[in-house]
XYZ file of C-alpha atoms in Angstrom:
571
model
C -0.010 -0.008 0.077
C 1.259 3.512 -0.660
C 1.289 4.550 2.932
C 4.004 1.941 3.779
C 7.340 3.779 3.946
C 10.795 2.321 4.238
C 12.510 2.830 7.678
C 15.162 5.516 7.894
C 18.112 4.162 9.768
C 21.807 3.752 9.725
C 23.793 0.914 8.199
C 24.986 -0.184 11.774
C 21.508 -0.378 13.094
C 20.453 -2.329 10.041
C 23.311 -4.640 10.445
C 22.288 -5.343 14.058
C 18.756 -5.804 13.283
C 19.877 -8.511 10.802
C 22.634 -9.746 13.130
C 22.875 -13.518 13.636
C 25.596 -16.277 13.478
C 25.433 -19.529 11.710
C 23.077 -21.912 13.642
C 25.080 -23.867 16.067
C 24.741 -27.114 14.421
C 25.410 -27.144 10.775
C 25.457 -30.292 8.645
C 28.456 -31.152 6.800
C 26.830 -30.197 3.471
C 25.554 -26.710 3.856
C 21.856 -26.540 2.371
C 22.472 -22.837 1.540
C 25.719 -23.016 -0.295
C 24.201 -24.286 -3.584
C 21.098 -22.081 -3.529
C 20.727 -19.011 -5.684
C 19.394 -15.993 -3.644
C 17.911 -12.780 -4.949
C 17.685 -9.906 -2.487
C 15.172 -7.050 -3.738
C 15.496 -3.900 -1.694
C 15.695 -0.276 -2.688
C 18.127 0.577 0.165
C 21.829 -0.530 -0.534
C 22.568 -0.682 3.109
C 19.662 -3.075 3.572
C 21.030 -5.360 0.847
C 24.537 -5.459 2.284
C 23.171 -6.219 5.679
C 20.844 -9.020 4.501
C 23.759 -10.509 2.307
C 26.056 -10.492 5.318
C 23.394 -12.632 7.366
C 22.992 -14.942 4.308
C 26.729 -15.388 4.120
C 26.957 -16.367 7.785
C 24.696 -19.326 6.852
C 26.865 -20.276 4.046
C 25.021 -18.802 1.209
C 27.531 -18.073 -1.629
C 25.508 -17.092 -4.571
C 23.603 -13.841 -4.126
C 22.170 -11.467 -6.721
C 20.546 -7.986 -6.120
C 17.775 -5.728 -7.320
C 16.957 -2.227 -6.267
C 13.526 -1.899 -7.975
C 10.757 -3.849 -9.553
C 11.956 -3.690 -13.116
C 15.474 -4.827 -12.215
C 13.996 -7.758 -10.302
C 11.887 -8.863 -13.124
C 14.859 -8.679 -15.480
C 16.846 -10.899 -13.062
C 14.055 -13.356 -12.444
C 13.565 -13.865 -16.219
C 17.309 -14.479 -16.551
C 18.042 -16.866 -13.584
C 16.246 -19.694 -11.864
C 16.348 -18.468 -8.163
C 15.919 -20.877 -5.224
C 15.107 -18.085 -2.651
C 13.838 -14.523 -3.139
C 13.841 -12.123 -0.183
C 11.798 -8.944 -1.140
C 11.182 -5.827 0.740
C 7.491 -4.734 0.936
C 8.109 -1.120 -0.326
C 9.836 -1.034 -3.747
C 9.284 2.644 -4.460
C 7.130 4.425 -7.090
C 4.089 2.904 -5.362
C 5.249 -0.526 -6.091
C 5.124 -3.230 -3.292
C 6.542 -6.646 -2.885
C 3.055 -8.291 -3.224
C 2.493 -6.581 -6.605
C 5.848 -7.895 -7.916
C 4.978 -11.447 -6.463
C 1.683 -11.242 -8.646
C 3.678 -10.138 -11.730
C 6.164 -12.963 -11.200
C 3.405 -15.616 -10.926
C 1.575 -14.320 -13.885
C 4.587 -14.380 -16.094
C 5.718 -17.895 -14.968
C 9.102 -16.508 -13.935
C 9.865 -18.700 -10.819
C 9.600 -22.460 -10.192
C 7.199 -23.841 -7.789
C 10.061 -24.721 -5.467
C 11.336 -21.158 -5.254
C 10.791 -19.559 -1.859
C 9.505 -15.943 -2.174
C 9.554 -14.171 1.215
C 8.484 -10.676 1.972
C 10.439 -8.506 4.337
C 8.596 -5.649 5.973
C 8.616 -3.293 8.941
C 4.881 -2.795 9.095
C 3.006 -5.370 11.193
C -0.310 -4.526 9.571
C 1.144 -5.853 6.304
C 0.434 -9.205 7.852
C -3.212 -8.808 7.106
C -2.285 -7.835 3.462
C -0.153 -10.719 2.908
C -2.770 -13.238 4.333
C -5.170 -11.974 1.787
C -3.147 -12.999 -1.284
C -4.784 -15.936 -3.023
C -1.151 -17.234 -4.053
C 0.385 -15.853 -0.834
C 4.167 -15.604 -0.624
C 5.835 -18.381 1.551
C 6.227 -16.120 4.685
C 6.881 -12.591 5.868
C 9.696 -11.221 8.011
C 9.151 -8.223 10.299
C 12.017 -5.853 10.835
C 14.015 -5.914 12.913
C 14.693 -9.665 13.047
C 17.698 -11.816 14.012
C 19.760 -14.036 11.886
C 18.410 -16.990 13.966
C 14.660 -15.993 13.096
C 15.685 -15.681 9.323
C 17.217 -19.051 9.491
C 14.294 -20.655 11.068
C 11.830 -19.126 8.475
C 14.029 -20.243 5.638
C 14.639 -23.654 6.777
C 10.801 -24.234 7.189
C 9.966 -22.524 3.808
C 12.703 -24.398 1.846
C 11.619 -27.740 3.334
C 8.008 -27.302 2.159
C 9.133 -26.057 -1.190
C 11.573 -28.687 -1.754
C 8.571 -31.027 -1.998
C 7.397 -29.114 -5.182
C 10.489 -29.732 -7.066
C 8.604 -32.619 -8.671
C 6.440 -30.144 -10.663
C 9.111 -27.421 -11.413
C 10.011 -28.821 -14.824
C 6.546 -29.310 -16.017
C 5.349 -25.834 -14.963
C 8.342 -23.963 -16.277
C 7.641 -25.611 -19.536
C 3.885 -24.942 -19.339
C 3.110 -28.640 -19.180
C 0.216 -28.018 -16.849
C -1.468 -31.330 -17.269
C 1.698 -33.210 -16.259
C 2.053 -30.869 -13.279
C -1.571 -31.574 -12.327
C -0.910 -35.507 -12.454
C 2.123 -34.990 -10.255
C -0.060 -32.978 -7.875
C -2.468 -35.712 -7.805
C 0.078 -38.358 -6.994
C 1.341 -36.311 -3.984
C -2.114 -35.676 -2.745
C -2.747 -39.429 -2.853
C 0.234 -40.140 -0.734
C -1.266 -37.949 1.972
C 1.928 -36.416 2.824
C 2.287 -33.421 5.235
C 2.194 -31.119 2.264
C -1.040 -32.700 0.831
C -2.904 -29.462 1.349
C -0.262 -27.436 -0.528
C -0.463 -29.683 -3.454
C -4.224 -29.516 -3.333
C -3.879 -25.642 -3.520
C -1.429 -26.072 -6.524
C -3.723 -28.506 -8.265
C -6.611 -26.110 -8.036
C -4.644 -23.326 -9.272
C -3.452 -24.946 -12.394
C -6.903 -26.527 -13.068
C -8.273 -23.066 -13.030
C -5.517 -21.861 -15.150
C -6.297 -24.359 -17.919
C -10.074 -23.913 -17.763
C -10.741 -27.266 -16.138
C -13.468 -25.856 -13.850
C -15.115 -29.246 -12.976
C -11.770 -30.514 -11.494
C -11.166 -27.260 -9.775
C -14.724 -27.167 -8.215
C -14.444 -30.656 -6.986
C -11.075 -30.033 -5.381
C -11.946 -26.709 -3.668
C -15.021 -28.446 -2.196
C -12.901 -31.208 -0.900
C -10.576 -28.805 0.705
C -13.338 -26.867 2.408
C -14.743 -29.978 3.787
C -11.296 -30.527 5.542
C -10.550 -26.914 6.447
C -12.126 -23.548 5.861
C -9.371 -21.579 4.180
C -9.808 -18.378 2.316
C -7.823 -19.458 -0.819
C -10.131 -22.499 -1.313
C -13.192 -20.284 -0.863
C -11.869 -17.904 -3.551
C -10.940 -20.635 -5.889
C -14.249 -22.198 -5.723
C -15.942 -18.824 -6.573
C -13.598 -18.622 -9.604
C -14.536 -22.341 -10.687
C -18.236 -21.389 -10.297
C -17.600 -18.391 -12.561
C -16.062 -20.706 -15.153
C -19.098 -22.941 -14.967
C -21.397 -19.972 -15.462
C -23.030 -20.307 -12.099
C -22.760 -16.564 -11.710
C -25.218 -15.987 -8.804
C -23.459 -18.604 -6.589
C -20.072 -17.254 -7.543
C -21.086 -13.716 -6.711
C -22.416 -14.671 -3.300
C -19.238 -16.402 -2.625
C -16.927 -13.649 -3.752
C -18.932 -11.239 -1.396
C -18.527 -13.557 1.487
C -14.886 -13.661 0.991
C -14.681 -9.885 1.089
C -16.834 -9.680 4.167
C -14.316 -11.993 5.911
C -11.209 -9.955 4.650
C -11.675 -6.803 2.535
C -8.130 -7.042 1.299
C -8.591 -10.087 -0.958
C -8.023 -7.867 -4.162
C -8.762 -10.698 -6.597
C -12.371 -10.852 -5.269
C -13.012 -7.186 -6.393
C -11.701 -7.917 -9.836
C -13.947 -10.873 -10.326
C -16.994 -9.191 -8.939
C -16.393 -6.282 -11.211
C -16.367 -8.800 -14.317
C -19.513 -10.381 -13.048
C -21.342 -7.039 -12.725
C -19.966 -5.958 -16.178
C -21.390 -9.282 -17.763
C -24.707 -8.511 -16.134
C -24.707 -4.938 -17.641
C -24.308 -3.555 -14.040
C -21.658 -0.820 -15.078
C -22.212 1.431 -11.815
C -21.526 -1.674 -9.507
C -18.685 -2.615 -11.496
C -17.131 0.682 -11.253
C -17.682 0.829 -7.537
C -15.907 -2.473 -7.143
C -12.969 -1.311 -9.180
C -12.812 2.134 -7.511
C -12.653 0.463 -4.195
C -9.816 -2.001 -5.125
C -7.713 0.821 -6.766
C -7.990 2.775 -3.437
C -6.664 -0.374 -1.660
C -3.974 -1.364 -4.239
C -3.411 1.543 -6.693
C -0.374 0.016 -8.654
C -2.092 -2.800 -10.505
C -2.178 -1.859 -14.220
C -4.972 -4.223 -15.356
C -7.270 -2.971 -12.553
C -6.638 0.749 -13.414
C -7.144 0.047 -17.092
C -10.328 -1.816 -16.381
C -11.552 1.091 -14.314
C -10.866 3.589 -17.064
C -12.741 1.292 -19.657
C -15.847 0.816 -17.323
C -15.884 4.579 -16.290
C -15.726 5.640 -19.952
C -18.812 3.445 -20.628
C -20.438 4.863 -17.636
C -19.747 8.480 -19.242
C -17.751 9.378 -16.197
C -14.981 10.901 -18.038
C -13.212 12.488 -15.006
C -12.649 9.043 -13.428
C -11.797 7.451 -16.744
C -9.147 10.070 -17.281
C -7.573 9.679 -13.944
C -7.507 5.772 -14.130
C -6.077 6.035 -17.689
C -3.292 8.409 -16.572
C -2.530 6.095 -13.686
C -2.389 3.286 -16.106
C 0.095 5.076 -18.250
C 2.221 6.258 -15.374
C 2.459 2.738 -13.828
C 3.194 1.140 -17.093
C 6.144 3.087 -17.734
C 8.166 1.107 -15.148
C 6.828 -2.352 -16.178
C 6.637 -4.795 -19.072
C 3.040 -3.809 -19.645
C 4.145 -0.473 -21.265
C 2.511 0.012 -24.658
C 1.465 2.857 -26.973
C -2.302 1.717 -26.561
C -2.261 3.230 -23.013
C -1.613 6.730 -24.644
C -4.229 6.156 -27.334
C -6.909 5.450 -24.639
C -5.889 8.545 -22.685
C -6.065 10.791 -25.849
C -9.481 9.382 -26.681
C -10.775 10.155 -23.304
C -9.308 13.665 -23.504
C -10.991 14.310 -26.903
C -14.238 13.065 -25.425
C -13.873 15.633 -22.802
C -13.185 18.328 -25.216
C -9.614 18.839 -23.863
C -7.984 19.029 -27.374
C -4.870 20.643 -25.719
C -4.366 17.898 -23.299
C -4.915 15.263 -25.981
C -2.257 16.914 -28.216
C 0.284 16.788 -25.359
C -0.505 13.001 -24.824
C 0.091 12.437 -28.578
C 3.372 14.332 -28.300
C 4.381 12.232 -25.413
C 3.735 9.100 -27.384
C 5.864 10.212 -30.412
C 8.663 11.260 -28.018
C 8.514 8.039 -25.905
C 8.199 5.774 -28.944
C 10.633 7.431 -31.343
C 12.067 5.088 -33.846
C 9.531 2.467 -32.627
C 7.551 1.315 -35.422
C 4.168 0.421 -33.551
C 4.616 3.420 -31.483
C 4.988 5.764 -34.360
C 2.125 4.121 -36.243
C -0.111 4.423 -33.056
C 0.848 8.142 -32.850
C -0.422 8.793 -36.380
C -3.718 7.010 -35.695
C -4.289 9.203 -32.616
C -3.061 12.246 -34.247
C -5.461 11.696 -37.215
C -8.399 11.837 -34.653
C -6.973 14.847 -32.894
C -6.658 16.723 -36.247
C -10.191 15.757 -37.300
C -11.520 17.257 -33.925
C -9.575 20.367 -34.432
C -11.088 20.815 -37.933
C -7.890 20.036 -39.882
C -9.545 17.425 -42.165
C -6.719 17.369 -44.790
C -4.020 16.708 -42.289
C -6.268 14.075 -40.627
C -6.922 12.267 -43.718
C -3.075 12.329 -44.675
C -2.180 10.822 -41.314
C -4.870 8.068 -41.585
C -3.664 7.358 -45.150
C -0.093 6.862 -43.838
C -1.324 4.758 -41.048
C -3.332 2.465 -43.542
C -0.266 1.953 -45.585
C 1.613 0.474 -42.748
C -1.292 -1.340 -41.101
C -1.096 -4.374 -43.323
C 2.504 -4.955 -42.285
C 2.003 -4.405 -38.694
C -1.354 -5.905 -37.947
C -0.359 -9.542 -37.030
C 1.870 -8.108 -34.170
C -0.611 -5.596 -32.958
C -2.919 -6.105 -29.896
C -6.669 -6.064 -30.407
C -6.841 -2.656 -28.754
C -4.554 -1.151 -31.428
C -6.339 -2.604 -34.165
C -9.732 -1.255 -32.795
C -8.318 2.180 -32.473
C -7.258 2.087 -36.051
C -10.851 1.045 -37.044
C -12.368 3.740 -34.948
C -10.155 6.428 -36.716
C -11.375 5.013 -40.054
C -14.991 5.185 -39.208
C -14.595 8.668 -37.824
C -13.252 9.847 -41.366
C -15.971 7.879 -43.271
C -13.565 5.126 -44.343
C -16.039 2.249 -43.623
C -14.309 -0.346 -45.835
C -10.991 -0.020 -44.216
C -12.549 -0.100 -40.788
C -14.620 -3.065 -41.565
C -11.690 -5.007 -43.065
C -9.633 -4.474 -39.859
C -12.543 -5.705 -37.719
C -13.266 -8.636 -39.918
C -9.669 -9.615 -39.662
C -9.832 -9.360 -35.688
C -13.268 -11.168 -35.484
C -11.977 -13.993 -37.701
C -8.866 -14.561 -35.599
C -10.718 -14.286 -32.283
C -14.061 -15.782 -33.250
C -14.559 -17.405 -29.912
C -13.330 -14.654 -27.638
C -16.547 -13.513 -26.191
C -15.044 -10.611 -24.206
C -13.363 -9.139 -27.165
C -16.401 -9.534 -29.384
C -18.271 -7.628 -26.729
C -15.724 -4.783 -26.894
C -15.970 -4.669 -30.678
C -19.777 -4.446 -30.377
C -19.318 -1.381 -27.892
C -17.069 0.115 -30.588
C -19.838 -0.105 -33.263
C -22.327 1.507 -30.803
C -19.790 4.256 -30.063
C -19.517 5.136 -33.791
C -23.207 4.946 -34.585
C -23.068 1.653 -36.580
C -24.659 -0.812 -34.030
C -26.819 -2.839 -36.241
C -24.376 -3.055 -39.281
C -21.574 -3.810 -36.857
C -23.282 -6.560 -34.979
C -24.265 -8.035 -38.310
C -20.611 -8.038 -39.427
C -19.494 -9.722 -36.172
C -22.113 -12.340 -36.496
C -21.525 -13.233 -40.287
C -17.821 -13.419 -39.675
C -18.085 -15.654 -36.520
C -20.453 -17.988 -38.439
C -18.046 -18.284 -41.444
C -15.306 -19.271 -39.305
C -17.415 -21.815 -37.600
C -18.636 -23.359 -40.866
C -15.141 -23.506 -42.256
C -13.930 -25.083 -39.221
C -16.804 -27.666 -39.119
C -16.213 -28.681 -42.684
C -12.620 -29.567 -41.882
C -13.738 -31.260 -38.767
C -16.264 -33.408 -40.679
C -13.469 -34.492 -42.999
C -11.358 -35.440 -39.958
C -14.049 -37.352 -38.437
C -14.510 -39.372 -41.665
C -10.929 -40.315 -41.609
C -10.103 -38.214 -44.496
C -7.039 -36.546 -42.666
C -5.226 -35.323 -45.697
C -8.369 -33.489 -46.792
C -8.846 -32.032 -43.107
C -5.267 -31.005 -43.087
C -5.622 -29.259 -46.456
C -8.803 -27.394 -45.423
C -7.251 -26.335 -41.885
C -4.119 -25.145 -43.502
C -6.188 -22.970 -45.952
C -8.014 -21.635 -42.956
C -4.767 -20.975 -41.150
C -3.455 -19.129 -44.036
C -6.453 -16.850 -44.098
C -6.714 -16.468 -40.339
C -3.012 -16.883 -39.069
C -3.889 -15.643 -35.590
C -6.765 -17.960 -34.835
C -5.866 -20.182 -32.014
C -8.515 -22.895 -32.571
C -7.655 -23.214 -36.248
C -3.947 -23.601 -35.330
C -4.739 -26.359 -32.786
C -7.226 -28.185 -34.968
C -4.518 -28.289 -37.744
C -2.169 -29.829 -35.214
C -4.824 -32.334 -34.038
C -5.327 -33.455 -37.716
C -1.737 -33.840 -38.314
C -1.477 -36.127 -35.069
C -4.275 -38.231 -36.394
C -2.713 -38.518 -39.913
C 0.605 -39.518 -38.468
C -0.970 -42.095 -36.129
C -2.577 -43.664 -39.039
C -0.059 -43.294 -41.850
C 3.340 -42.896 -39.911
C 5.678 -40.036 -39.906
C 5.184 -37.223 -42.339
C 8.192 -34.742 -42.059
C 6.674 -31.546 -43.662
C 3.217 -31.994 -41.717
C 4.947 -32.540 -38.452
C 7.442 -29.709 -38.978
C 4.355 -27.192 -39.582
C 2.634 -28.780 -36.503
C 5.659 -28.254 -34.407
C 5.910 -24.590 -35.352
C 2.202 -24.094 -34.617
C 2.525 -25.704 -31.253
C 5.167 -23.253 -30.352
C 3.252 -20.319 -31.659
C 0.200 -21.549 -29.578
C 2.458 -22.019 -26.617
C 3.574 -18.403 -26.903
C 0.056 -17.023 -27.550
C -1.994 -19.006 -25.022
C -0.043 -21.685 -22.960
C -2.821 -22.261 -20.546
C -5.244 -23.046 -23.170
C -7.044 -26.499 -22.396
C -6.883 -27.854 -25.946
C -3.325 -26.872 -26.331
C -2.282 -28.588 -23.104
C -4.037 -31.820 -24.209
C -2.356 -31.705 -27.689
C 1.081 -31.007 -26.032
C 0.733 -34.017 -24.045
C -0.395 -36.041 -27.179
C 2.448 -34.674 -29.169
C 5.004 -35.707 -26.559
C 3.673 -39.241 -26.518
C 3.657 -39.604 -30.181
C 7.148 -38.384 -30.925
C 8.628 -40.463 -28.133
C 6.663 -43.520 -29.435
C 8.029 -42.900 -32.991
C 11.562 -42.333 -31.514
C 11.868 -38.658 -32.431
C 12.989 -37.160 -29.105
C 14.493 -34.116 -30.934
C 10.899 -33.138 -31.772
C 9.727 -32.795 -28.180
C 8.723 -29.424 -27.298
């Protein structure tokens, strides 16, 4: 939280706070010597003092980071065994936020110990609220003996998770879930921890039935907040929205710092067209935890739909400011702020935002393209139609080359600019490509529908969405029928043509891989088919590693290539 401040003290007092000798009885083989540690603290003296304490235990390999960005870079580069992270990381960031980022990006193995160090006793309540809470917390001042005890306990528990490390780091979640099931069946002292991990992984891949059953089993054993929250998520996935909402609300009544519950409730309210309630949830959440980018961004979007432009602008500014220091940084954050400012009639502020975008993304192809798109809308609002048309024409020339690498928000912003200048054909072409590549993404299709309402083309827009979704379904079904009839070569040919037309469509990619596996099972190895399938699986892993169908195909792929004696083809 933003009101938590680092303690101001001298190096000598810090050293004494961390002071502690090596525990009296050390085993011949020091368990700390081979471990790789990361100390994250913005105060150099704190880093040195904590390193001295670790050294007294026998730790030989220690890395350091002073801020969240540095820590993320180190975590992406090395496989750490222990992370000791200060709660206050500066610029409004805290250790819990970093932990959430690390988990989201799959940067640490399951056996890694992530421990929060803080001088604020009330941070205990915050930490206990995290659904995937860090392993422990240390309250300053503490002794070396206390640190040793905490580390020993956490490392012993985390050592049990080494069995799933490799699978999770390779995004092989089904294999990790199977390993968890075996450990749960053994009824070891860490059975509950493995149940927690299995539930989390089941939710991640969209196996809501397994997740629901598991969380209900846990709650019959022990009423723990993470199981209640997990059950609510599983119910949401099963579309039992009323039950899920009541459970999320119960979680917040018991502890109003369970931040995920606010996010999920906001989504449920949005899906039920209760935008005021969604905004209330997000406003409360951003007050409690202001540096979570996706939450600020969601608040800006919901407030804009509610025509609360002041709140939308404030949240959009906050999104942009926070993103500057993270991997989330993207030109679309500037575009959204500029659009809100234009809606407010603040053309000067929008001009400054566009100028910042040009400056911050100079020599960046996507950033410069996005600046032209935004500037075209600004010039149109200022009455400079000729300049607006020129900027849009230049953006149109580059759109074809850039489109495949652009996020949906950027493509939608381009379409919005086209519609504003009467370029319906260009706008429709961009949206058609977007819909055909994401025909089963209900959230995105809803956002595209909102765009059409904003530009006054509601009926035509919804017809465009429906017809393109239907065409993809028909094309896909035609190829599926060929596969079901055993005509795998024909199915591959049709899926390959569909992939050529819709290179970003995940379901088409996975269906092409599936047809290829079926062909090889029946006819034997086919080098070119399998090479293409291999590339598509790698692309799918980058695009959506937690997709349930991808997970099953990844497992089937591994079994097939090992059976055929092709270990070099294992992903």
